[in-house]
Amino acid sequence: MNVYDYVVKKARKANAAARVMSGKDTAEKNKALLSMAREIRKNKYDILKANELDLENAKKLGKSSAFIDRLSLNEKRIDSMAEGLEKVASLPDPIGEGVKMWKRPNDLRIEKVRVPLGTIGIIYEARPNVTVDASALCLKSGNSVVLRGGKEAICSNLAIYNIIYKAAVNSGLPEGAVEFIDITEREAVEVLMKLNGYIDVLIPRGGRGLISSVVKNSTVPVIETGSGNCHIYVDADADLDMAEKIVVNAKTQRPAVCNAMETLLVHKDAAGEFLPRLGSTLHKLNVEIRGCSRTQKLIPDVKLATERDYSKEFLDLILAVKVVDSMDEAIDHIYKYGTGHSEAIITNNYASSQKFLREIDAAVVYVNASTRFTDGGEFGFGSEIGISTQKLHARGPMGLNELTTTKYMVYGNGQIRE
Amino acid sequence: MNVYDYVVKKARKANAAARVMSGKDTAEKNKALLSMAREIRKNKYDILKANELDLENAKKLGKSSAFIDRLSLNEKRIDSMAEGLEKVASLPDPIGEGVKMWKRPNDLRIEKVRVPLGTIGIIYEARPNVTVDASALCLKSGNSVVLRGGKEAICSNLAIYNIIYKAAVNSGLPEGAVEFIDITEREAVEVLMKLNGYIDVLIPRGGRGLISSVVKNSTVPVIETGSGNCHIYVDADADLDMAEKIVVNAKTQRPAVCNAMETLLVHKDAAGEFLPRLGSTLHKLNVEIRGCSRTQKLIPDVKLATERDYSKEFLDLILAVKVVDSMDEAIDHIYKYGTGHSEAIITNNYASSQKFLREIDAAVVYVNASTRFTDGGEFGFGSEIGISTQKLHARGPMGLNELTTTKYMVYGNGQIRE
């Protein structure tokens, strides 16, 4: 069978399963998730053995240590996959919720009800945990899922997939509820991205290259989970102790993630006091600072920041700094360089806080808190499939609700249109 | 200037205006809409003169009478554009609504607030009224809009655009709030569809060809306004008087629109009584029936329906009919041929009504009412930009709310992530 026919067959199977999945009640879905968790724990060593093969291969190919780390599984990581499944099972079922209901003058009653999206395609890189995490969220929200993981994790993914697939089907979910595309040719992704009618939405999870390639090439609607060039603006009226604490947290607590801060903007009236003390704190924490010429005068040994530095998501212990003359200059800077992910102001001035909240166009805008809170768990969603930086459908952390759509149910008693 | 630079310049201008538009309050937006309405009425004859040119040209090109009808303006149609603007001005402003708000255990307060989408691109065919209607909805919801109408209406569109543009800017809206692409080369659309970063969403309005071309070629997110292959299923337990009234309404009240019924499915236990009487009613109304072999036995002079007839959106006084053995067969038929637009069951059986509502996967599912109610006005939204048949972002009739997105505003007092 050629690649096209193979992928279509998988997608068609998932699509047929979606119809059955949409009718599954909460107990049935939870039973399957808990069974998947049990089987993952039970077959831990088979997964680790498969992961060994991927790791050997990755080392042979000279992959970076960060790559190897993302690919690596161990007992703890496998346990946390199982815990993820249990967690998702414990979350409220979004399906069937009446979002609103109203009556028209002609006595038609209209109800907007939450229903599954249908079939969700997940395209991801060499992180085997996504195989489990994405499946859990898609199934709990009543969808079927077609998985396409990075080829470097193929052995790990297949081992995990075979376990969760069997558990799902044995618990009563339809065959096709979870499909995995196990051919590693790029062509498989090309086909998947054009399967309008079988796939309702594609969610790419991974680096900027993967995401922009899917956005560019897919005719199926895409939810863009985004890169974050996040800013913190320290206002003239900021509490500088609070500002320092938040900046340190947003830059250093976990620098490799999308909600970490990449550029600090400081009002000129605060810079003289704030930047020297911050510079020495960040120096101790091994953060490299690249700043504007005014920053260079306030912090020793700072490299001059380039246009590129302000545009870049470092994902590392590097911080770009700029001193601004006004809040408007800060907002303009964020409009120019921001990716619409998470932006924060530190201020005790009421008017400044309101202006920033109103004028900044991003998924999440903070006053006096770290950008690191942009996360499904921190928002109270229980779990997340990613953070959307696009404006359609979902914006910000996406939990179970964001994997659903609505339909209108209209109750009549013979109404016709005049 | 070449086409690419020209379109980018327009889109960039609209994008800059979007930032200003998002801060405009309700009174400012309404003032502009009402001024646009006044100027449309005042300059009625200039619009009609321009429309004459388009009509002459269309006749020279031998366009169909339906095409000419859609392109034609008259005093009444121009008045109704102005009334549309006044209507939209009177609708509640969706911007700023707090969709929900909650507090986290760490005392962070999270508010989900309705904000404009940004810059909306509208690609449409030779219907000059869209120039006004789409602008009204986009501006009221705080967006800027880039219009690209069909080349056959270029004179009418430009006349209308110049009037509403001047009125908008003179009322205080930013230049760029409404942009019109006045070059008729197809290349302009190609460019528009790739302007991620300038255009936040594209909404194609028109026939199936236009829509599928935009869905296929756009890298900008698209809201697909859909074609409707709508079904009515007359159950074994239907009230046949009600069924006849609804079927006649859904087929004949306005056959050329997307929410008109195209295929009737009748349970075999109802067919013997229902189809002969319906056949004679529809015959009097000049409706051509194409039916299955069982239908042919119950209604005289019926052409045998082909696979193609069941797939087709006739948009005409033609009806496909099929007798089914069970409700499951009806649902399967709808899964196979439906476009996810509007589907109805006529029944007095409670269990049947619930099963149909639950199992049918469409934007709007009806019990005992005509499919013709799938419409923003009939739903009480005041107005509509189209009817979405996709599942992302918006599904069903789209009013002002569907031209918005949300952002999270997070209120902290120094929170950092541990």
PDB file of C-alpha atoms in Angstrom, chain B residues 190-286:
ATOM      1  CA  GLU B 190      -3.238  35.094  -3.736  1.00  0.00           C
ATOM      2  CA  VAL B 191      -1.180  37.667  -1.847  1.00  0.00           C
ATOM      3  CA  LEU B 192      -3.929  38.354   0.695  1.00  0.00           C
ATOM      4  CA  MET B 193      -4.208  34.658   1.556  1.00  0.00           C
ATOM      5  CA  LYS B 194      -0.556  34.499   2.643  1.00  0.00           C
ATOM      6  CA  LEU B 195      -0.401  37.627   4.806  1.00  0.00           C
ATOM      7  CA  ASN B 196      -0.050  35.926   8.203  1.00  0.00           C
ATOM      8  CA  GLY B 197       0.952  38.594  10.684  1.00  0.00           C
ATOM      9  CA  TYR B 198      -1.118  41.298   8.971  1.00  0.00           C
ATOM     10  CA  ILE B 199      -4.438  39.532   8.480  1.00  0.00           C
ATOM     11  CA  ASP B 200      -5.796  37.621  11.488  1.00  0.00           C
ATOM     12  CA  VAL B 201      -8.596  35.774   9.736  1.00  0.00           C
ATOM     13  CA  LEU B 202     -10.063  35.451   6.268  1.00  0.00           C
ATOM     14  CA  ILE B 203     -13.758  34.978   5.650  1.00  0.00           C
ATOM     15  CA  PRO B 204     -14.684  34.008   2.106  1.00  0.00           C
ATOM     16  CA  ARG B 205     -18.288  34.768   1.211  1.00  0.00           C
ATOM     17  CA  GLY B 206     -19.701  33.254  -1.931  1.00  0.00           C
ATOM     18  CA  GLY B 207     -20.084  30.020  -3.814  1.00  0.00           C
ATOM     19  CA  ARG B 208     -18.445  26.706  -3.170  1.00  0.00           C
ATOM     20  CA  GLY B 209     -15.654  27.343  -5.683  1.00  0.00           C
ATOM     21  CA  LEU B 210     -14.524  30.539  -4.002  1.00  0.00           C
ATOM     22  CA  ILE B 211     -14.663  29.037  -0.524  1.00  0.00           C
ATOM     23  CA  SER B 212     -12.778  25.860  -1.316  1.00  0.00           C
ATOM     24  CA  SER B 213     -10.125  27.812  -3.174  1.00  0.00           C
ATOM     25  CA  VAL B 214      -9.550  30.025  -0.114  1.00  0.00           C
ATOM     26  CA  VAL B 215      -9.532  27.048   2.276  1.00  0.00           C
ATOM     27  CA  LYS B 216      -7.010  25.297   0.043  1.00  0.00           C
ATOM     28  CA  ASN B 217      -4.660  28.185  -0.591  1.00  0.00           C
ATOM     29  CA  SER B 218      -4.748  30.364   2.506  1.00  0.00           C
ATOM     30  CA  THR B 219      -2.082  30.170   5.196  1.00  0.00           C
ATOM     31  CA  VAL B 220      -4.045  32.777   7.164  1.00  0.00           C
ATOM     32  CA  PRO B 221      -6.706  31.063   9.336  1.00  0.00           C
ATOM     33  CA  VAL B 222     -10.010  30.831   7.467  1.00  0.00           C
ATOM     34  CA  ILE B 223     -13.577  30.704   8.692  1.00  0.00           C
ATOM     35  CA  GLU B 224     -15.355  28.486   6.232  1.00  0.00           C
ATOM     36  CA  THR B 225     -18.885  29.617   5.556  1.00  0.00           C
ATOM     37  CA  GLY B 226     -20.485  26.631   4.178  1.00  0.00           C
ATOM     38  CA  SER B 227     -22.613  25.091   1.602  1.00  0.00           C
ATOM     39  CA  GLY B 228     -25.641  23.287   2.942  1.00  0.00           C
ATOM     40  CA  ASN B 229     -26.783  19.907   1.741  1.00  0.00           C
ATOM     41  CA  CYS B 230     -29.582  19.910   4.315  1.00  0.00           C
ATOM     42  CA  HIS B 231     -31.892  16.978   5.086  1.00  0.00           C
ATOM     43  CA  ILE B 232     -35.258  16.544   6.709  1.00  0.00           C
ATOM     44  CA  TYR B 233     -36.036  13.112   8.111  1.00  0.00           C
ATOM     45  CA  VAL B 234     -39.716  12.301   8.528  1.00  0.00           C
ATOM     46  CA  ASP B 235     -39.857   9.673  11.251  1.00  0.00           C
ATOM     47  CA  ALA B 236     -42.370   6.812  11.566  1.00  0.00           C
ATOM     48  CA  ASP B 237     -43.996   8.775  14.401  1.00  0.00           C
ATOM     49  CA  ALA B 238     -44.216  12.124  12.630  1.00  0.00           C
ATOM     50  CA  ASP B 239     -47.261  14.360  12.594  1.00  0.00           C
ATOM     51  CA  LEU B 240     -47.723  14.278   8.834  1.00  0.00           C
ATOM     52  CA  ASP B 241     -49.516  17.620   8.602  1.00  0.00           C
ATOM     53  CA  MET B 242     -46.623  19.260  10.410  1.00  0.00           C
ATOM     54  CA  ALA B 243     -44.134  17.320   8.281  1.00  0.00           C
ATOM     55  CA  GLU B 244     -45.752  18.520   5.054  1.00  0.00           C
ATOM     56  CA  LYS B 245     -45.843  22.131   6.199  1.00  0.00           C
ATOM     57  CA  ILE B 246     -42.183  22.057   7.240  1.00  0.00           C
ATOM     58  CA  VAL B 247     -40.956  20.216   4.137  1.00  0.00           C
ATOM     59  CA  VAL B 248     -42.762  22.651   1.849  1.00  0.00           C
ATOM     60  CA  ASN B 249     -41.316  25.591   3.761  1.00  0.00           C
ATOM     61  CA  ALA B 250     -37.758  24.252   3.835  1.00  0.00           C
ATOM     62  CA  LYS B 251     -37.806  23.457   0.101  1.00  0.00           C
ATOM     63  CA  THR B 252     -39.792  26.273  -1.449  1.00  0.00           C
ATOM     64  CA  GLN B 253     -39.781  29.374   0.737  1.00  0.00           C
ATOM     65  CA  ARG B 254     -36.369  30.393  -0.669  1.00  0.00           C
ATOM     66  CA  PRO B 255     -34.763  27.510  -2.512  1.00  0.00           C
ATOM     67  CA  ALA B 256     -31.524  29.274  -3.508  1.00  0.00           C
ATOM     68  CA  VAL B 257     -30.091  29.624   0.006  1.00  0.00           C
ATOM     69  CA  CYS B 258     -27.825  27.330   1.985  1.00  0.00           C
ATOM     70  CA  ASN B 259     -30.352  26.451   4.695  1.00  0.00           C
ATOM     71  CA  ALA B 260     -32.989  25.213   2.204  1.00  0.00           C
ATOM     72  CA  MET B 261     -33.652  21.467   2.287  1.00  0.00           C
ATOM     73  CA  GLU B 262     -32.139  19.397  -0.513  1.00  0.00           C
ATOM     74  CA  THR B 263     -32.985  15.805   0.424  1.00  0.00           C
ATOM     75  CA  LEU B 264     -36.024  14.368   2.172  1.00  0.00           C
ATOM     76  CA  LEU B 265     -35.675  11.054   4.020  1.00  0.00           C
ATOM     77  CA  VAL B 266     -38.888   9.263   4.951  1.00  0.00           C
ATOM     78  CA  HIS B 267     -39.303   6.266   7.252  1.00  0.00           C
ATOM     79  CA  LYS B 268     -40.904   3.384   5.373  1.00  0.00           C
ATOM     80  CA  ASP B 269     -43.821   3.252   7.834  1.00  0.00           C
ATOM     81  CA  ALA B 270     -44.710   6.866   7.057  1.00  0.00           C
ATOM     82  CA  ALA B 271     -43.914   6.842   3.339  1.00  0.00           C
ATOM     83  CA  GLY B 272     -47.105   5.154   2.137  1.00  0.00           C
ATOM     84  CA  GLU B 273     -49.328   7.853   3.549  1.00  0.00           C
ATOM     85  CA  PHE B 274     -46.940  10.801   3.383  1.00  0.00           C
ATOM     86  CA  LEU B 275     -45.284  10.686  -0.018  1.00  0.00           C
ATOM     87  CA  PRO B 276     -48.404  10.631  -2.251  1.00  0.00           C
ATOM     88  CA  ARG B 277     -49.902  13.713  -0.580  1.00  0.00           C
ATOM     89  CA  LEU B 278     -46.558  15.515  -0.446  1.00  0.00           C
ATOM     90  CA  GLY B 279     -45.930  14.654  -4.083  1.00  0.00           C
ATOM     91  CA  SER B 280     -49.140  16.281  -5.183  1.00  0.00           C
ATOM     92  CA  THR B 281     -48.482  19.397  -3.077  1.00  0.00           C
ATOM     93  CA  LEU B 282     -44.936  19.775  -4.403  1.00  0.00           C
ATOM     94  CA  HIS B 283     -46.121  19.157  -7.933  1.00  0.00           C
ATOM     95  CA  LYS B 284     -48.431  22.154  -7.657  1.00  0.00           C
ATOM     96  CA  LEU B 285     -45.485  24.202  -6.410  1.00  0.00           C
ATOM     97  CA  ASN B 286     -43.415  23.179  -9.450  1.00  0.00           C
TER      98      ASN B 286
END
